[in-house]
CSV table of C-alpha atoms in Angstrom, one decimal:
chain,number,residue,atom,x,y,z
E,3,UNK,CA,-18.4,5.5,-0.8
E,4,UNK,CA,-17.7,8.9,-2.4
E,5,UNK,CA,-15.1,10.9,-0.5
E,6,UNK,CA,-15.1,14.7,-0.2
E,7,UNK,CA,-12.6,15.0,-3.1
E,8,UNK,CA,-14.7,12.9,-5.4
E,9,UNK,CA,-12.6,9.7,-5.1
E,10,UNK,CA,-14.7,6.5,-5.0
E,11,UNK,CA,-14.1,3.5,-2.7
E,12,UNK,CA,-15.9,0.2,-3.0
E,13,UNK,CA,-15.7,-2.1,0.1
E,14,UNK,CA,-15.7,-5.8,0.2
E,15,UNK,CA,-17.5,-7.9,2.9
E,16,UNK,CA,-16.3,-7.4,6.5
E,17,UNK,CA,-14.3,-4.3,5.6
E,18,UNK,CA,-14.1,-0.9,7.2
E,19,UNK,CA,-12.9,2.5,5.9
E,20,UNK,CA,-12.0,5.4,8.3
E,21,UNK,CA,-11.9,8.8,6.6
E,22,UNK,CA,-12.6,12.4,7.4
E,23,UNK,CA,-15.8,14.1,6.4
E,24,UNK,CA,-13.6,16.7,4.6
E,25,UNK,CA,-9.9,16.3,3.8
E,26,UNK,CA,-7.4,18.8,5.0
E,27,UNK,CA,-5.7,21.4,2.6
E,28,UNK,CA,-2.5,19.4,2.4
E,29,UNK,CA,-3.2,15.7,2.5
E,30,UNK,CA,-5.9,13.0,1.8
E,31,UNK,CA,-5.5,10.2,4.3
E,32,UNK,CA,-7.7,7.2,5.0
E,33,UNK,CA,-7.4,3.9,6.9
E,34,UNK,CA,-8.7,0.5,5.6
E,35,UNK,CA,-9.3,-2.9,7.2
E,36,UNK,CA,-10.4,-5.7,4.9
E,37,UNK,CA,-10.5,-5.2,1.2
E,38,UNK,CA,-11.3,-2.1,-0.9
E,39,UNK,CA,-11.1,-0.8,-4.5
E,40,UNK,CA,-9.9,2.8,-4.7
E,41,UNK,CA,-10.6,5.1,-7.7
E,42,UNK,CA,-8.6,8.2,-6.7
E,43,UNK,CA,-9.2,11.6,-8.2
E,44,UNK,CA,-6.0,13.2,-9.3
E,45,UNK,CA,-4.8,16.1,-7.3
E,46,UNK,CA,-1.0,16.8,-7.4
E,47,UNK,CA,-1.2,19.2,-4.5
E,48,UNK,CA,-2.8,16.7,-2.2
E,49,UNK,CA,-1.2,13.2,-2.0
E,50,UNK,CA,-3.7,10.4,-1.2
E,51,UNK,CA,-2.5,8.0,1.4
E,52,UNK,CA,-4.2,4.7,2.3
E,53,UNK,CA,-3.0,3.1,5.6
E,54,UNK,CA,-3.4,-0.5,6.5
E,55,UNK,CA,-2.4,-2.7,9.4
E,56,UNK,CA,1.2,-3.1,8.2
E,57,UNK,CA,1.6,-0.9,5.2
E,58,UNK,CA,0.8,2.4,3.5
E,59,UNK,CA,0.0,3.4,-0.1
E,60,UNK,CA,0.9,6.8,-1.5
E,61,UNK,CA,-0.8,8.0,-4.7
E,62,UNK,CA,-1.8,11.1,-6.6
E,63,UNK,CA,-4.5,9.6,-8.9
E,64,UNK,CA,-5.0,6.0,-9.8
E,65,UNK,CA,-7.1,2.8,-9.4
E,66,UNK,CA,-5.9,0.1,-7.1
E,67,UNK,CA,-7.1,-2.7,-4.8
E,68,UNK,CA,-6.1,-3.2,-1.2
E,69,UNK,CA,-6.6,-6.5,0.7
E,70,UNK,CA,-5.7,-6.5,4.4
E,71,UNK,CA,-7.7,-8.9,6.6
E,72,UNK,CA,-6.4,-10.0,10.0
E,73,UNK,CA,-7.0,-13.7,9.1
E,74,UNK,CA,-4.9,-13.5,6.0
E,75,UNK,CA,-1.1,-14.2,6.2
E,76,UNK,CA,-0.2,-11.1,4.1
E,77,UNK,CA,-1.6,-7.9,2.8
E,78,UNK,CA,-1.9,-7.3,-1.0
E,79,UNK,CA,-1.8,-4.0,-3.0
E,80,UNK,CA,-2.8,-4.5,-6.7
E,81,UNK,CA,-2.4,-1.6,-9.2
E,82,UNK,CA,-5.0,-1.5,-12.0
E,83,UNK,CA,-4.1,1.9,-13.4
E,84,UNK,CA,-1.6,4.6,-12.7
E,85,UNK,CA,1.3,4.4,-10.3
E,86,UNK,CA,1.5,4.0,-6.5
E,87,UNK,CA,4.3,3.7,-3.9
E,88,UNK,CA,3.7,1.0,-1.3
E,89,UNK,CA,5.7,1.2,2.0
E,90,UNK,CA,6.1,-1.2,4.9
E,91,UNK,CA,8.7,-0.6,7.6
E,92,UNK,CA,11.9,0.5,5.9
E,93,UNK,CA,10.9,-1.0,2.5
E,94,UNK,CA,9.1,0.8,-0.3
E,95,UNK,CA,8.3,-0.2,-3.9
E,96,UNK,CA,6.8,1.6,-6.8
E,97,UNK,CA,4.1,-0.5,-8.5
E,98,UNK,CA,3.3,-0.4,-12.2
E,99,UNK,CA,0.0,-1.3,-13.8
E,100,UNK,CA,-0.8,-5.0,-13.4
E,101,UNK,CA,1.6,-5.5,-10.5
E,102,UNK,CA,0.8,-6.7,-7.0
E,103,UNK,CA,2.8,-6.1,-3.8
E,104,UNK,CA,2.6,-8.8,-1.1
E,105,UNK,CA,3.4,-7.5,2.3
E,106,UNK,CA,4.3,-10.1,4.9
E,107,UNK,CA,4.0,-9.8,8.6
E,108,UNK,CA,7.8,-9.2,8.9
E,109,UNK,CA,7.2,-6.1,6.6
E,110,UNK,CA,9.0,-7.7,3.6
E,111,UNK,CA,7.5,-6.8,0.2
E,112,UNK,CA,7.4,-9.0,-2.9
E,113,UNK,CA,6.1,-7.8,-6.3
E,114,UNK,CA,4.7,-9.9,-9.1
E,115,UNK,CA,2.5,-9.5,-12.2
E,116,UNK,CA,-1.1,-10.7,-11.7
E,117,UNK,CA,-4.4,-11.0,-13.5
E,118,UNK,CA,-6.1,-7.8,-12.2
E,119,UNK,CA,-9.6,-8.9,-13.4
E,120,UNK,CA,-9.4,-11.9,-11.0
E,121,UNK,CA,-8.2,-9.7,-8.1
E,122,UNK,CA,-11.2,-7.3,-8.4
E,123,UNK,CA,-13.8,-9.9,-9.4
E,124,UNK,CA,-15.4,-9.4,-6.0
E,125,UNK,CA,-16.6,-5.9,-7.1
E,126,UNK,CA,-18.9,-7.8,-9.6
E,127,UNK,CA,-20.0,-10.2,-6.8
E,128,UNK,CA,-18.0,-13.2,-7.8
E,129,UNK,CA,-14.9,-15.2,-6.8
E,130,UNK,CA,-12.7,-16.0,-9.8
E,131,UNK,CA,-10.1,-18.6,-8.8
E,132,UNK,CA,-7.5,-20.5,-10.8
E,133,UNK,CA,-5.6,-23.3,-9.0
E,134,UNK,CA,-6.3,-21.6,-5.6
E,135,UNK,CA,-6.0,-23.4,-2.3
E,136,UNK,CA,-9.2,-24.4,-0.7
E,137,UNK,CA,-8.5,-22.6,2.6
E,138,UNK,CA,-8.0,-19.3,0.6
E,139,UNK,CA,-11.3,-19.8,-1.2
E,140,UNK,CA,-13.2,-20.7,2.0
E,141,UNK,CA,-11.9,-17.6,3.8
E,142,UNK,CA,-13.4,-15.4,1.1
E,143,UNK,CA,-16.7,-17.4,1.3
E,144,UNK,CA,-16.8,-17.1,5.1
E,145,UNK,CA,-16.4,-13.3,4.9
E,146,UNK,CA,-19.1,-12.8,2.3
E,147,UNK,CA,-21.7,-15.2,3.6
E,148,UNK,CA,-20.8,-14.7,7.3
E,149,UNK,CA,-20.2,-18.4,8.0
E,150,UNK,CA,-17.5,-20.5,9.5
E,151,UNK,CA,-15.7,-23.6,8.1
E,152,UNK,CA,-14.7,-26.9,9.7
E,153,UNK,CA,-12.2,-29.2,8.0
E,154,UNK,CA,-12.2,-33.0,8.8
E,155,UNK,CA,-8.4,-33.1,8.2
E,156,UNK,CA,-5.9,-30.3,7.9
E,157,UNK,CA,-4.6,-31.6,4.6
E,158,UNK,CA,-7.9,-30.6,2.9
E,159,UNK,CA,-6.9,-27.0,3.2
E,160,UNK,CA,-4.2,-27.5,0.6
E,161,UNK,CA,-6.4,-28.9,-2.2
E,162,UNK,CA,-6.6,-26.6,-5.2
E,163,UNK,CA,-9.6,-25.6,-7.2
E,164,UNK,CA,-10.4,-23.6,-10.4
E,165,UNK,CA,-13.8,-22.1,-11.0
E,166,UNK,CA,-16.1,-19.1,-10.4
E,167,UNK,CA,-18.6,-18.5,-7.6
E,168,UNK,CA,-21.3,-15.9,-8.1
E,169,UNK,CA,-22.3,-14.3,-4.8
E,170,UNK,CA,-25.8,-13.7,-6.1
E,171,UNK,CA,-26.4,-17.5,-5.9
E,172,UNK,CA,-27.2,-19.2,-2.6
E,173,UNK,CA,-24.1,-20.6,-0.9
E,174,UNK,CA,-25.7,-24.1,-1.0
E,175,UNK,CA,-25.5,-24.1,-4.8
E,176,UNK,CA,-21.8,-23.6,-4.7
E,177,UNK,CA,-21.3,-26.2,-2.0
E,178,UNK,CA,-23.4,-28.7,-4.0
E,179,UNK,CA,-21.2,-28.0,-7.1
E,180,UNK,CA,-18.0,-28.7,-5.0
E,181,UNK,CA,-19.5,-31.9,-3.6
E,182,UNK,CA,-20.4,-33.3,-7.0
E,183,UNK,CA,-17.1,-32.4,-8.7
E,184,UNK,CA,-14.7,-33.6,-6.0
E,185,UNK,CA,-14.2,-36.5,-3.7
E,186,UNK,CA,-15.2,-34.3,-0.7
E,187,UNK,CA,-18.5,-33.5,0.9
E,188,UNK,CA,-19.5,-29.9,1.7
E,189,UNK,CA,-22.5,-29.3,4.0
E,190,UNK,CA,-23.9,-26.2,5.6
E,191,UNK,CA,-25.7,-26.3,9.0
E,192,UNK,CA,-26.2,-23.5,11.5
E,193,UNK,CA,-23.8,-21.2,9.8
E,194,UNK,CA,-20.9,-23.7,9.7
E,195,UNK,CA,-19.6,-25.4,6.5
E,196,UNK,CA,-18.3,-28.9,7.2
E,197,UNK,CA,-15.9,-30.4,4.8
E,198,UNK,CA,-15.4,-34.2,4.8
E,199,UNK,CA,-14.0,-37.0,2.7
E,200,UNK,CA,-16.8,-39.0,1.0
E,201,UNK,CA,-15.3,-42.2,2.1
E,202,UNK,CA,-15.8,-41.1,5.7
E,203,UNK,CA,-19.5,-40.1,5.4
């Protein structure tokens, strides 16, 4: 999406952006649900503000990623270039390039350095994960492919995986890879991924 000021926004699956057809003379303000990559045109006279469900990001000109899905335990703001201020409740932090702010439901903010290439891998239609929990990976898959997931046991959610999923490939290819490289069975039927232990097949 190209906004009226020339800023570009790329939306991930199951994401929504609310924005005016033309920004006002004093402020550029949008609202996002889901995940989006913002490339904001610099304009010192008009701050650019992104509002999410439990936070806001204030910036003049920069590139950053916002992830704020209802089913995720926290929202994430990742800075790729420039400088932004992220606020939630009475807390505000200034992010530097390569930093990510995690905003919890109690409006507490934690900041850490991250691999920004992995964070925005979705823009290139892939999931790049390194030691990530299975339930986190499956939530991303469910949003992109519009499917649901069913675990045989809750403990399966905590298993960790490293790899790359290309969204251009059929989902079945990725599930077959998981089934052949683990002791778990991943099957897709009627829009539901079922995950079982092989010993219980």
